[in-house]
Amino acid sequence: MSFFPGTDPDPGDKFACDAIETMVVASAKDLGGFEVRRALPTARRRMVGPFIFFDQIGPAVLTPKMMLDVRPHPHIGLATVTYLFDGKIRHRDSLGTEMVIAPGDVNLMTAGRGIVHSERTPEELRGDPMAMSGLQTWIALPEKDEDMAPAFATIGSSQLPEYTDKNMAMRVIMGSFAGMKAPVPAYSETVYVDVRLNAAQCFKLPADIEERAIYILSGEVDISGDRFGEHRLLVFKPGDEIVLKAATNAHFVLLGGASIGSKRYIWWNFVSSSQEKIEQAKEEWRTGKFDIVPGDEVEFIPLPA
């Protein structure tokens, strides 16, 4: 999904820490009491590893009059990764998939040459307020996989590897980290980890991740004496181990992996190494050539002007 036609997030203030290549302050959009923050893409940093899009959903409380209704819309050339902390979303797509996404699950929808999907608050949960928060990221597919057949997978929270002690809780959402590997399909080298760290505790980012960043969901982290708060994406320089310390209890995600290796174009919900393929997808959506979503056939999001 693309919750709103986002503008580029703002660059952050200058900082002393020389381990950081770029800091991005996520831009916020209020959708009538429901806030979404976007950290990627930006003018200064388009991707981190294969990650080309990063949205923080909420946190918010959805009222019965204000539920999530993202109408059917298309994607090409990417895989969406939806990971919730609170709330539930009913996913339907043009493959015939119907699935309720629950907190802690990983919902991976691979668009490949083209898919259409919708995301809505489940009908059975619409009578009461519901807390909603989570992340949606897009993974750019390698050129060899851009035209693959679309696919869908859900990996339950109980299947994801975790490490917990009295100072830290860590879950691998996608890819490999610290000797743990998530059973989530990955098309290139990917690192995506959910980390909760108690105050005064340290976390090491290894040097062997080619491109790496953290997004701070709550709390503050200290890196070489500089403190960074929530809604910041910190992109680190390559080549050195990074040690961050939780200045307060902190919740963040580590994301990155190998560089995708070639330029990617992004327009609306389309990602491709070819501008021509994006133009083709625009025309196919405009003229109704994409498949429909069974169970959600009436509404759709029109192509932006």
Protein backbone atom coordinates (compact mmCIF):
# COMPACT_ATOMS: atom_id res chain seq x y z
CA MET A 1 0.00 0.00 0.00
CA SER A 2 0.97 3.62 -0.23
CA PHE A 3 -1.05 5.34 2.47
CA PHE A 4 -0.59 8.87 1.16
CA PRO A 5 1.12 10.69 -1.69
CA GLY A 6 4.14 11.44 0.45
CA THR A 7 6.56 14.30 0.07
CA ASP A 8 10.25 13.84 0.73
CA PRO A 9 11.11 13.62 4.43
CA ASP A 10 13.26 16.40 5.85
CA PRO A 11 17.02 16.18 6.39
CA GLY A 12 18.03 16.30 10.02
CA ASP A 13 20.26 18.71 11.87
CA LYS A 14 24.03 18.40 11.62
CA PHE A 15 25.63 16.05 14.13
CA ALA A 16 29.10 15.32 15.42
CA CYS A 17 29.04 11.53 15.05
CA ASP A 18 31.10 10.60 11.98
CA ALA A 19 29.61 7.09 11.81
CA ILE A 20 26.41 8.46 10.31
CA GLU A 21 26.19 9.14 6.59
CA THR A 22 22.65 10.55 6.51
CA MET A 23 19.94 11.32 9.04
CA VAL A 24 16.34 11.56 7.85
CA VAL A 25 13.48 13.01 9.88
CA ALA A 26 10.40 11.06 8.77
CA SER A 27 7.67 13.25 7.27
CA ALA A 28 4.21 12.92 8.81
CA LYS A 29 0.78 12.96 7.24
CA ASP A 30 -2.37 13.15 9.38
CA LEU A 31 -5.18 11.18 7.80
CA GLY A 32 -7.89 12.51 10.09
CA GLY A 33 -6.42 11.34 13.39
CA PHE A 34 -4.41 8.51 11.84
CA GLU A 35 -0.79 9.48 11.28
CA VAL A 36 1.68 7.87 8.88
CA ARG A 37 5.39 8.78 8.76
CA ARG A 38 7.60 8.23 5.72
CA ALA A 39 11.38 7.82 5.97
CA LEU A 40 12.17 6.45 2.48
CA PRO A 41 12.57 7.40 -0.29
CA THR A 42 14.15 10.84 0.12
CA ALA A 43 16.00 13.17 -2.20
CA ARG A 44 19.19 12.52 -0.23
CA ARG A 45 18.82 8.76 0.18
CA ARG A 46 16.66 6.69 -2.15
CA MET A 47 17.45 3.21 -0.80
CA VAL A 48 19.18 1.33 2.01
CA GLY A 49 20.16 -2.10 0.72
CA PRO A 50 17.05 -3.36 -1.10
CA PHE A 51 14.69 -1.13 0.96
CA ILE A 52 13.20 1.57 -1.26
CA PHE A 53 10.17 2.59 0.81
CA PHE A 54 9.64 2.86 4.57
CA ASP A 55 6.41 3.91 6.30
CA GLN A 56 5.59 3.92 10.00
CA ILE A 57 1.86 3.37 10.56
CA GLY A 58 0.51 5.13 13.68
CA PRO A 59 0.53 4.55 16.56
CA ALA A 60 -3.14 5.52 16.60
CA VAL A 61 -6.52 4.40 17.86
CA LEU A 62 -8.96 3.85 15.02
CA THR A 63 -12.52 4.77 15.91
CA PRO A 64 -15.53 2.92 14.47
CA LYS A 65 -16.04 5.87 12.09
CA MET A 66 -12.42 5.93 10.97
CA MET A 67 -11.21 2.52 9.95
CA LEU A 68 -8.51 1.54 7.47
CA ASP A 69 -9.80 1.28 3.90
CA VAL A 70 -7.03 1.15 1.31
CA ARG A 71 -8.90 0.37 -1.91
CA PRO A 72 -7.49 -2.00 -4.56
CA HIS A 73 -4.34 -0.64 -6.21
CA PRO A 74 -1.49 -2.12 -8.28
CA HIS A 75 2.23 -2.79 -7.76
CA ILE A 76 5.09 -3.94 -9.97
CA GLY A 77 8.79 -4.69 -9.40
CA LEU A 78 8.76 -4.88 -5.61
CA ALA A 79 7.80 -6.92 -2.57
CA THR A 80 5.78 -5.30 0.23
CA VAL A 81 6.62 -6.28 3.80
CA THR A 82 3.90 -5.50 6.36
CA TYR A 83 4.76 -5.93 10.05
CA LEU A 84 2.31 -4.83 12.74
CA PHE A 85 2.78 -4.05 16.44
CA ASP A 86 -0.93 -3.45 17.11
CA GLY A 87 -4.18 -3.96 15.21
CA LYS A 88 -5.23 -6.18 12.34
CA ILE A 89 -5.55 -5.69 8.58
CA ARG A 90 -7.46 -7.83 6.07
CA HIS A 91 -5.36 -8.30 2.95
CA ARG A 92 -6.97 -9.34 -0.33
CA ASP A 93 -5.14 -9.60 -3.65
CA SER A 94 -5.60 -10.52 -7.29
CA LEU A 95 -4.16 -14.00 -6.67
CA GLY A 96 -7.29 -14.73 -4.63
CA THR A 97 -5.48 -14.45 -1.29
CA GLU A 98 -7.52 -13.33 1.71
CA MET A 99 -5.63 -13.07 4.98
CA VAL A 100 -5.96 -11.15 8.26
CA ILE A 101 -2.53 -9.80 9.24
CA ALA A 102 -1.96 -9.93 13.00
CA PRO A 103 0.72 -8.29 15.18
CA GLY A 104 4.13 -9.93 14.88
CA ASP A 105 3.34 -11.68 11.60
CA VAL A 106 5.27 -10.90 8.41
CA ASN A 107 3.08 -10.37 5.35
CA LEU A 108 5.20 -10.59 2.19
CA MET A 109 3.50 -9.77 -1.10
CA THR A 110 5.78 -10.07 -4.13
CA ALA A 111 4.40 -8.01 -7.00
CA GLY A 112 6.82 -9.16 -9.70
CA ARG A 113 5.29 -8.33 -13.08
CA GLY A 114 2.08 -7.10 -11.45
CA ILE A 115 -0.40 -7.59 -8.61
CA VAL A 116 -3.40 -5.72 -7.20
CA HIS A 117 -4.39 -5.73 -3.52
CA SER A 118 -6.50 -3.99 -0.91
CA GLU A 119 -5.97 -3.50 2.82
CA ARG A 120 -8.89 -2.86 5.14
CA THR A 121 -9.91 -3.15 8.76
CA PRO A 122 -11.59 -6.57 9.08
CA GLU A 123 -15.36 -6.26 8.95
CA GLU A 124 -15.81 -8.20 12.20
CA LEU A 125 -13.65 -5.67 14.11
CA ARG A 126 -15.32 -2.44 12.93
CA GLY A 127 -17.70 -1.93 15.85
CA ASP A 128 -15.07 -1.01 18.46
CA PRO A 129 -11.98 1.24 18.65
CA MET A 130 -8.77 -0.52 17.65
CA ALA A 131 -5.14 0.38 18.32
CA MET A 132 -3.08 0.39 15.12
CA SER A 133 0.67 0.63 14.65
CA GLY A 134 3.30 -1.03 12.51
CA LEU A 135 5.62 -0.74 9.57
CA GLN A 136 5.29 -1.19 5.85
CA THR A 137 8.39 -1.39 3.72
CA TRP A 138 8.99 -2.10 0.05
CA ILE A 139 11.86 -4.28 -1.15
CA ALA A 140 13.08 -3.56 -4.69
CA LEU A 141 13.42 -6.79 -6.63
CA PRO A 142 16.69 -7.60 -8.44
CA GLU A 143 16.45 -7.12 -12.20
CA LYS A 144 16.28 -10.89 -12.79
CA ASP A 145 13.17 -11.10 -10.58
CA GLU A 146 11.30 -7.96 -11.64
CA ASP A 147 9.09 -9.87 -14.09
CA MET A 148 8.55 -12.96 -11.93
CA ALA A 149 5.05 -14.27 -11.26
CA PRO A 150 3.40 -12.52 -8.31
CA ALA A 151 3.35 -14.39 -5.00
CA PHE A 152 2.12 -14.07 -1.44
CA ALA A 153 3.37 -15.47 1.87
CA THR A 154 2.49 -14.97 5.51
CA ILE A 155 4.95 -16.06 8.20
CA GLY A 156 3.48 -16.20 11.70
CA SER A 157 5.23 -14.53 14.62
CA SER A 158 5.95 -17.92 16.23
CA GLN A 159 8.08 -18.86 13.21
CA LEU A 160 10.39 -15.85 13.45
CA PRO A 161 13.67 -16.34 15.34
CA GLU A 162 14.02 -14.36 18.55
CA TYR A 163 16.61 -13.62 21.21
CA THR A 164 15.58 -12.28 24.61
CA ASP A 165 17.41 -11.55 27.83
CA LYS A 166 16.81 -9.13 30.73
CA ASN A 167 18.22 -6.20 28.72
CA MET A 168 17.09 -6.81 25.15
CA ALA A 169 14.43 -8.41 22.95
CA MET A 170 15.30 -9.00 19.31
CA ARG A 171 13.30 -10.59 16.46
CA VAL A 172 14.56 -11.18 12.92
CA ILE A 173 11.79 -10.07 10.56
CA MET A 174 13.59 -10.87 7.30
CA GLY A 175 17.03 -12.10 6.31
CA SER A 176 19.78 -13.14 8.71
CA PHE A 177 21.32 -11.53 11.79
CA ALA A 178 23.39 -12.70 14.77
CA GLY A 179 23.29 -16.32 13.62
CA MET A 180 19.49 -16.31 13.20
CA LYS A 181 17.65 -16.58 9.89
CA ALA A 182 14.00 -15.71 9.28
CA PRO A 183 11.98 -18.17 7.14
CA VAL A 184 10.79 -15.30 4.94
CA PRO A 185 11.61 -15.38 1.22
CA ALA A 186 14.33 -12.86 0.32
CA TYR A 187 15.42 -12.03 -3.21
CA SER A 188 18.73 -10.40 -2.28
CA GLU A 189 20.86 -10.10 0.84
CA THR A 190 18.52 -8.48 3.38
CA VAL A 191 18.69 -7.55 7.07
CA TYR A 192 15.53 -6.52 8.93
CA VAL A 193 15.45 -6.81 12.73
CA ASP A 194 13.06 -5.57 15.44
CA VAL A 195 15.01 -4.51 18.57
CA ARG A 196 13.88 -3.38 22.04
CA LEU A 197 16.75 -2.26 24.27
CA ASN A 198 16.67 -1.25 27.91
CA ALA A 199 18.24 2.05 28.99
CA ALA A 200 22.05 2.07 29.26
CA GLN A 201 22.38 -1.14 27.22
CA CYS A 202 24.45 -1.39 24.02
CA PHE A 203 23.76 -2.91 20.60
CA LYS A 204 26.38 -3.60 17.94
CA LEU A 205 25.87 -3.21 14.20
CA PRO A 206 28.43 -5.45 12.48
CA ALA A 207 30.73 -4.10 9.80
CA ASP A 208 29.89 -6.81 7.27
CA ILE A 209 26.44 -5.40 6.37
CA GLU A 210 27.07 -3.43 3.18
CA GLU A 211 24.29 -0.86 3.72
CA ARG A 212 22.62 -0.43 7.09
CA ALA A 213 20.35 1.95 8.95
CA ILE A 214 18.17 2.08 12.04
CA TYR A 215 14.75 3.67 12.36
CA ILE A 216 13.90 4.76 15.91
CA LEU A 217 10.30 4.03 16.84
CA SER A 218 10.48 5.23 20.45
CA GLY A 219 13.02 6.35 23.01
CA GLU A 220 16.50 7.73 22.36
CA VAL A 221 19.81 6.18 21.33
CA ASP A 222 23.33 7.51 21.91
CA ILE A 223 26.03 7.11 19.27
CA SER A 224 29.45 8.52 20.12
CA GLY A 225 27.88 11.10 22.41
CA ASP A 226 25.13 12.27 20.03
CA ARG A 227 21.55 11.45 21.01
CA PHE A 228 18.83 10.68 18.48
CA GLY A 229 15.11 10.43 19.17
CA GLU A 230 12.08 8.82 17.61
CA HIS A 231 11.07 9.09 13.95
CA ARG A 232 14.73 9.35 12.83
CA LEU A 233 16.26 7.14 10.16
CA LEU A 234 20.03 6.95 10.70
CA VAL A 235 21.99 5.64 7.72
CA PHE A 236 25.48 4.53 8.69
CA LYS A 237 28.71 4.73 6.74
CA PRO A 238 30.03 1.34 5.58
CA GLY A 239 33.05 -0.47 6.86
CA ASP A 240 33.09 -0.13 10.65
CA GLU A 241 31.31 -1.77 13.55
CA ILE A 242 28.82 0.67 15.10
CA VAL A 243 27.96 0.59 18.80
CA LEU A 244 24.80 2.35 19.88
CA LYS A 245 23.64 2.78 23.45
CA ALA A 246 20.06 3.19 24.61
CA ALA A 247 19.86 6.58 26.32
CA THR A 248 16.36 5.57 27.45
CA ASN A 249 14.37 2.42 26.87
CA ALA A 250 14.42 2.29 23.07
CA HIS A 251 12.58 0.51 20.29
CA PHE A 252 14.08 0.54 16.79
CA VAL A 253 14.46 -1.56 13.67
CA LEU A 254 17.69 -2.36 11.86
CA LEU A 255 17.32 -2.50 8.08
CA GLY A 256 19.64 -2.90 5.12
CA GLY A 257 21.60 -5.49 3.22
CA ALA A 258 23.49 -5.63 -0.04
CA SER A 259 23.14 -2.79 -2.52
CA ILE A 260 20.62 -3.62 -5.23
CA GLY A 261 23.38 -2.84 -7.75
CA SER A 262 21.45 -0.79 -10.31
CA LYS A 263 19.22 2.27 -10.49
CA ARG A 264 15.56 1.99 -9.56
CA TYR A 265 12.73 4.26 -10.68
CA ILE A 266 9.76 4.72 -8.37
CA TRP A 267 6.44 6.29 -9.32
CA TRP A 268 3.31 5.91 -7.18
CA ASN A 269 3.13 2.17 -6.42
CA PHE A 270 5.48 1.08 -9.19
CA VAL A 271 9.19 0.25 -8.88
CA SER A 272 11.37 -0.80 -11.81
CA SER A 273 14.85 -0.65 -13.30
CA SER A 274 13.08 0.50 -16.49
CA GLN A 275 11.17 3.75 -16.92
CA GLU A 276 9.41 2.12 -19.88
CA LYS A 277 7.98 -0.62 -17.66
CA ILE A 278 6.58 2.00 -15.30
CA GLU A 279 4.92 3.79 -18.21
CA GLN A 280 3.48 0.48 -19.38
CA ALA A 281 2.11 -0.26 -15.89
CA LYS A 282 0.52 3.20 -15.73
CA GLU A 283 -1.25 2.60 -19.03
CA GLU A 284 -2.39 -0.89 -18.02
CA TRP A 285 -3.88 0.38 -14.75
CA ARG A 286 -5.53 3.30 -16.55
CA THR A 287 -7.14 0.97 -19.09
CA GLY A 288 -8.18 -1.76 -16.67
CA LYS A 289 -5.76 -4.49 -17.78
CA PHE A 290 -4.62 -5.50 -14.29
CA ASP A 291 -6.44 -8.38 -12.59
CA ILE A 292 -9.24 -7.68 -10.12
CA VAL A 293 -9.26 -8.51 -6.41
CA PRO A 294 -11.82 -11.23 -5.64
CA GLY A 295 -14.08 -10.07 -2.82
CA ASP A 296 -13.15 -6.40 -3.39
CA GLU A 297 -14.11 -5.83 -7.03
CA VAL A 298 -16.12 -2.60 -6.85
CA GLU A 299 -13.73 0.11 -5.64
CA PHE A 300 -10.23 0.99 -6.76
CA ILE A 301 -7.70 3.80 -6.48
CA PRO A 302 -7.43 5.64 -9.81
CA LEU A 303 -4.09 6.48 -11.38
CA PRO A 304 -2.85 9.80 -9.96
CA ALA A 305 -3.05 12.75 -12.32
